[in-house]
Short mmCIF file of N, CA and C in Angstrom, two decimals:
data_model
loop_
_atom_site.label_atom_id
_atom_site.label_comp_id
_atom_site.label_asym_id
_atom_site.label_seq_id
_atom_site.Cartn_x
_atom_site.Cartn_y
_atom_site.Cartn_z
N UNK A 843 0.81 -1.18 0.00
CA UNK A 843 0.00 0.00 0.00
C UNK A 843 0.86 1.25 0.00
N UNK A 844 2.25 1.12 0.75
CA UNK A 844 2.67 2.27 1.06
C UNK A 844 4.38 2.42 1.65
N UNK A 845 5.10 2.93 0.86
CA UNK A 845 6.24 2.79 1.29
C UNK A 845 6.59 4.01 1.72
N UNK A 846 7.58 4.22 2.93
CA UNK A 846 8.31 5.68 3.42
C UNK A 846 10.11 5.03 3.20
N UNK A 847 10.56 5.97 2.97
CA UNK A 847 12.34 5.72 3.02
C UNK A 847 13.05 6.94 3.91
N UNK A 848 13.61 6.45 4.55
CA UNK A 848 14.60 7.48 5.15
C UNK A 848 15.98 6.96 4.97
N UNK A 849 16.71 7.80 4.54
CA UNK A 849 18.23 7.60 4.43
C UNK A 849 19.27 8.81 4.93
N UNK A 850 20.56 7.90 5.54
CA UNK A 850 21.22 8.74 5.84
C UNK A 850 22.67 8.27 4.47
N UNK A 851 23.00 9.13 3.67
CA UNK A 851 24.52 8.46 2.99
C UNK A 851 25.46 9.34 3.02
N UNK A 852 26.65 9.14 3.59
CA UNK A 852 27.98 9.89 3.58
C UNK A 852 29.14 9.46 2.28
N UNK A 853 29.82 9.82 1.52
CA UNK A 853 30.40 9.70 0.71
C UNK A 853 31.87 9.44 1.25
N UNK A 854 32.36 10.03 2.50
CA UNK A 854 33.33 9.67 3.13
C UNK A 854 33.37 9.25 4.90
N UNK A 855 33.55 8.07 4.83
CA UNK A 855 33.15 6.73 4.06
C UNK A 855 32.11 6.95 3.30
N UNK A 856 31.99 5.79 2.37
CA UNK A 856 30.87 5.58 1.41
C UNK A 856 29.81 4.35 2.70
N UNK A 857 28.86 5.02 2.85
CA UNK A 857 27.80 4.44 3.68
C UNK A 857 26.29 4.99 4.00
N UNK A 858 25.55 4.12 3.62
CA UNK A 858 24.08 4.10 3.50
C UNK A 858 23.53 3.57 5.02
N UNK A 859 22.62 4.69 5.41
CA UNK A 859 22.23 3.88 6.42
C UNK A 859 20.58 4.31 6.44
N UNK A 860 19.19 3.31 6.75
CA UNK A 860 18.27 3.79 6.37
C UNK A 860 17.07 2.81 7.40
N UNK A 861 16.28 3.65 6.83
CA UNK A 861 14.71 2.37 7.73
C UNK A 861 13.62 2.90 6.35
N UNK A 862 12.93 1.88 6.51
CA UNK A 862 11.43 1.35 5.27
C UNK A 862 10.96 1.78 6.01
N UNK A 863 9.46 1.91 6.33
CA UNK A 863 8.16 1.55 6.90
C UNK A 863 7.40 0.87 5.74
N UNK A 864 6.81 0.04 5.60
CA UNK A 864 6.01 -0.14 4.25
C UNK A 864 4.48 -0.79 5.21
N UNK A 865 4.05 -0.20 4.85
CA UNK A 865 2.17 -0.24 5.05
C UNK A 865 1.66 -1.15 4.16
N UNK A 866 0.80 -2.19 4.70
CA UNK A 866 0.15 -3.24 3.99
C UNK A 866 -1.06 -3.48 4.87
N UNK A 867 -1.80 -4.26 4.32
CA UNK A 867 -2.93 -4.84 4.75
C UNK A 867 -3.60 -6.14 4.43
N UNK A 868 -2.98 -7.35 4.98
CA UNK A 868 -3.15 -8.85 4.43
C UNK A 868 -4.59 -8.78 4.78
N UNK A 869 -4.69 -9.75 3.80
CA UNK A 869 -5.75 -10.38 3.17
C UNK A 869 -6.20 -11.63 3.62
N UNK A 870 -4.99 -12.39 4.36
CA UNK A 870 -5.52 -13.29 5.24
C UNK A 870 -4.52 -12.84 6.14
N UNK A 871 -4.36 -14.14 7.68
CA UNK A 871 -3.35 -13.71 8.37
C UNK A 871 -2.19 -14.36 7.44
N UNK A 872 -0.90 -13.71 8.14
CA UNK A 872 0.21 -14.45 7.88
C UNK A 872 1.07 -14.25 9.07
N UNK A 873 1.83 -15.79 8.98
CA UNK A 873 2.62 -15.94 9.81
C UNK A 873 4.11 -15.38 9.19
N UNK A 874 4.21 -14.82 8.13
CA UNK A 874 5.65 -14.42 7.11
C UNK A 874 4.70 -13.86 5.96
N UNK A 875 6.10 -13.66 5.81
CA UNK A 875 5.64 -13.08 4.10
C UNK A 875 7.26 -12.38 4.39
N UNK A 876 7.80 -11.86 2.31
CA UNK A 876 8.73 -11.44 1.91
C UNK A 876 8.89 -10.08 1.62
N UNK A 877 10.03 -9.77 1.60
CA UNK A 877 10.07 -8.08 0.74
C UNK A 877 11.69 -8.47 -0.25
N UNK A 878 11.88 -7.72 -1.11
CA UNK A 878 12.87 -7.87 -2.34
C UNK A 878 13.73 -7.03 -1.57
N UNK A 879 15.05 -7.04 -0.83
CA UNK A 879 15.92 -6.46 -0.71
C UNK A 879 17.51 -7.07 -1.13
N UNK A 880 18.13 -6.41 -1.61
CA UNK A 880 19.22 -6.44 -2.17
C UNK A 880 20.41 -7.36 -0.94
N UNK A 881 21.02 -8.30 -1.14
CA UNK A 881 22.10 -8.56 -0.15
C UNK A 881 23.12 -7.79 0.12
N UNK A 882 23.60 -6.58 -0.81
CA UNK A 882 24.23 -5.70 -0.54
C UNK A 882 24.25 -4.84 0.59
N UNK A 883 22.82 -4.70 1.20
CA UNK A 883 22.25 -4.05 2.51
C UNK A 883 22.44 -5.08 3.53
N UNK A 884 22.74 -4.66 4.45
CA UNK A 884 22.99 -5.56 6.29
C UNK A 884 21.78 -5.18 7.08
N UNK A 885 20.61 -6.29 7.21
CA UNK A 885 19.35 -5.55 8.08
C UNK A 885 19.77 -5.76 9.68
N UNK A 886 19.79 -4.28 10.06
CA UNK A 886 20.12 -4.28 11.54
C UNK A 886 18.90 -4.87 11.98
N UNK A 887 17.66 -5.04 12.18
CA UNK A 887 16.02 -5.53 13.03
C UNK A 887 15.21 -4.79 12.03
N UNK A 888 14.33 -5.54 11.89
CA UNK A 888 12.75 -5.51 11.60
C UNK A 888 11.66 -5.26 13.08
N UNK A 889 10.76 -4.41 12.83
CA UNK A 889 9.81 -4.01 14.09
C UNK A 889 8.57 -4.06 13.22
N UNK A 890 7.66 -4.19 14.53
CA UNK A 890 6.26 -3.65 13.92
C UNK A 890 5.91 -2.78 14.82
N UNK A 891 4.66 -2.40 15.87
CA UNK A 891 4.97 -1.56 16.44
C UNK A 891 4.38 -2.33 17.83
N UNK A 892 5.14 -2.15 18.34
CA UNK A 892 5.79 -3.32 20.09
C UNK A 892 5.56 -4.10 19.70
N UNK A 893 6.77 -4.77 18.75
CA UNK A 893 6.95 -5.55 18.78
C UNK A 893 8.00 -6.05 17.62
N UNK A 894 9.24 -7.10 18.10
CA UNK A 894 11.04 -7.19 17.03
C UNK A 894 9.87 -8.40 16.43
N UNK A 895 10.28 -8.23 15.18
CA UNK A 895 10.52 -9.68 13.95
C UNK A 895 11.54 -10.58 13.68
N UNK A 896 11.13 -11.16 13.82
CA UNK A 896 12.19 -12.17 13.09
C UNK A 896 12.53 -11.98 11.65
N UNK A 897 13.63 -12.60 11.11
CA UNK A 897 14.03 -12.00 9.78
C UNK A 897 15.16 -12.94 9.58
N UNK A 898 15.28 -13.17 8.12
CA UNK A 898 16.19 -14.09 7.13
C UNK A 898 16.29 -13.81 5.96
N UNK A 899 17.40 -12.81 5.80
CA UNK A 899 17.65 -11.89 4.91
C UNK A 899 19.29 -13.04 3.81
N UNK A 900 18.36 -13.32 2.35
CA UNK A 900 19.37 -14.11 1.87
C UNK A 900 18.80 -14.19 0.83
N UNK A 901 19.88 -14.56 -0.34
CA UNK A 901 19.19 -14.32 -2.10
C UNK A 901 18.57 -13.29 -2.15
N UNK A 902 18.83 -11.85 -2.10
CA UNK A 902 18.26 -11.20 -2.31
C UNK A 902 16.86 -10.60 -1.83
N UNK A 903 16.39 -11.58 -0.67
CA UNK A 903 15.04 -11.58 -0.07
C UNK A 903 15.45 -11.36 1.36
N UNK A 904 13.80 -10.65 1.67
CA UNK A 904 13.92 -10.99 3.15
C UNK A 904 12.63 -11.26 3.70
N UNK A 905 12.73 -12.60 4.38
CA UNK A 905 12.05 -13.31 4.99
C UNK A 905 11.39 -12.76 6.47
N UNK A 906 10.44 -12.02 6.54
CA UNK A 906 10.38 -11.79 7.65
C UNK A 906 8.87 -12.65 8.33
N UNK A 907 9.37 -13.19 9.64
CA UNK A 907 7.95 -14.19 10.51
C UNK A 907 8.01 -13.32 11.70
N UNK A 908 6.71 -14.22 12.16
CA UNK A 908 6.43 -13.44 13.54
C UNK A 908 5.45 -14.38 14.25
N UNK A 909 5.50 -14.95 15.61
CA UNK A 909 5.43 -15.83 16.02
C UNK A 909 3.85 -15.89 16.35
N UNK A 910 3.28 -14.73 16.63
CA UNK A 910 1.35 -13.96 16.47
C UNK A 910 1.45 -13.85 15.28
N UNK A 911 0.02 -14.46 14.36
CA UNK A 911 0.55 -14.87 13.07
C UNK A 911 -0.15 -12.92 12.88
N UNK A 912 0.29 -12.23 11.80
CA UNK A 912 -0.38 -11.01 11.83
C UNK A 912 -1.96 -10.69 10.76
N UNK A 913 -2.68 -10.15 11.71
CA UNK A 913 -3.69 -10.42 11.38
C UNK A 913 -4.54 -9.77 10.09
N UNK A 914 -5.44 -10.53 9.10
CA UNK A 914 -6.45 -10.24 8.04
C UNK A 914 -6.87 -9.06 8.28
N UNK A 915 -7.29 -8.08 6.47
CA UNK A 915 -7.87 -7.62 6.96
C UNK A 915 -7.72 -5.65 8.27
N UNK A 916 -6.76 -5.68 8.23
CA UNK A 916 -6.09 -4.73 9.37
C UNK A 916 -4.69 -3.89 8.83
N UNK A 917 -4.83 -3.20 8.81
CA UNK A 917 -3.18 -2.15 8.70
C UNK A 917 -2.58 -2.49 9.55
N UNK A 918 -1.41 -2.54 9.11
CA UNK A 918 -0.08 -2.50 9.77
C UNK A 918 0.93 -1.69 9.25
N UNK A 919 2.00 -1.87 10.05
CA UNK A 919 3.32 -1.00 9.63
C UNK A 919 4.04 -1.90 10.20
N UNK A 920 5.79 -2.27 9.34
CA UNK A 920 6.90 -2.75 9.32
C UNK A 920 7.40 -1.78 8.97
N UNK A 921 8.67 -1.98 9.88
CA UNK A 921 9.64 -0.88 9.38
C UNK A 921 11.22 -1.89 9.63
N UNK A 922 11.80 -1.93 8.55
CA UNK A 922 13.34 -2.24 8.24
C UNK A 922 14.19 -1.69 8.48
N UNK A 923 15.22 -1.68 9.23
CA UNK A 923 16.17 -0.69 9.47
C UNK A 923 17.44 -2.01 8.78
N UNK A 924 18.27 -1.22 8.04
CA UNK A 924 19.75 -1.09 7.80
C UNK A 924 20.78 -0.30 7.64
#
């Protein structure tokens, strides 16, 4: 539904540092679901709000679960920090 980006990048050093929020609203629950991020990026934590995710960031993906499967139906916000 909705992506925000914040970035910080310095050129000396060369370094990116940033957080997503991306806004969705499943359609059923899910216990996971993916987002397309580059392996080039290092994800410091995934949040929702009170509350850390789990995350398995590899091939280019990142795997993020959460042990309350998240619920149908309802907005949310994730936010990625790297």
């Amino acid at each position: 539904r909705e992506y925000r980006l914040h970035l910080t990048v310095t050129t000396s050093p060369a370094y990116l540092r940033g957080a997503v929020t991306v806004r969705l609203r499943p359609t059923t629950a899910l216990n996971r679901f993916f987002l397309d991020l580059s392996d080039t990026l290092r994800v410091d934590s995934v949040r929702a709000p009170g509350r850390q995710l789990r995350y398995v960031h590899e091939k280019n993906q990142l795997v993020i679960s959460s042990e309350q499967p998240l619920p149908a139906d309802q907005d949310l916000a994730v936010t990625v920090y790297y």
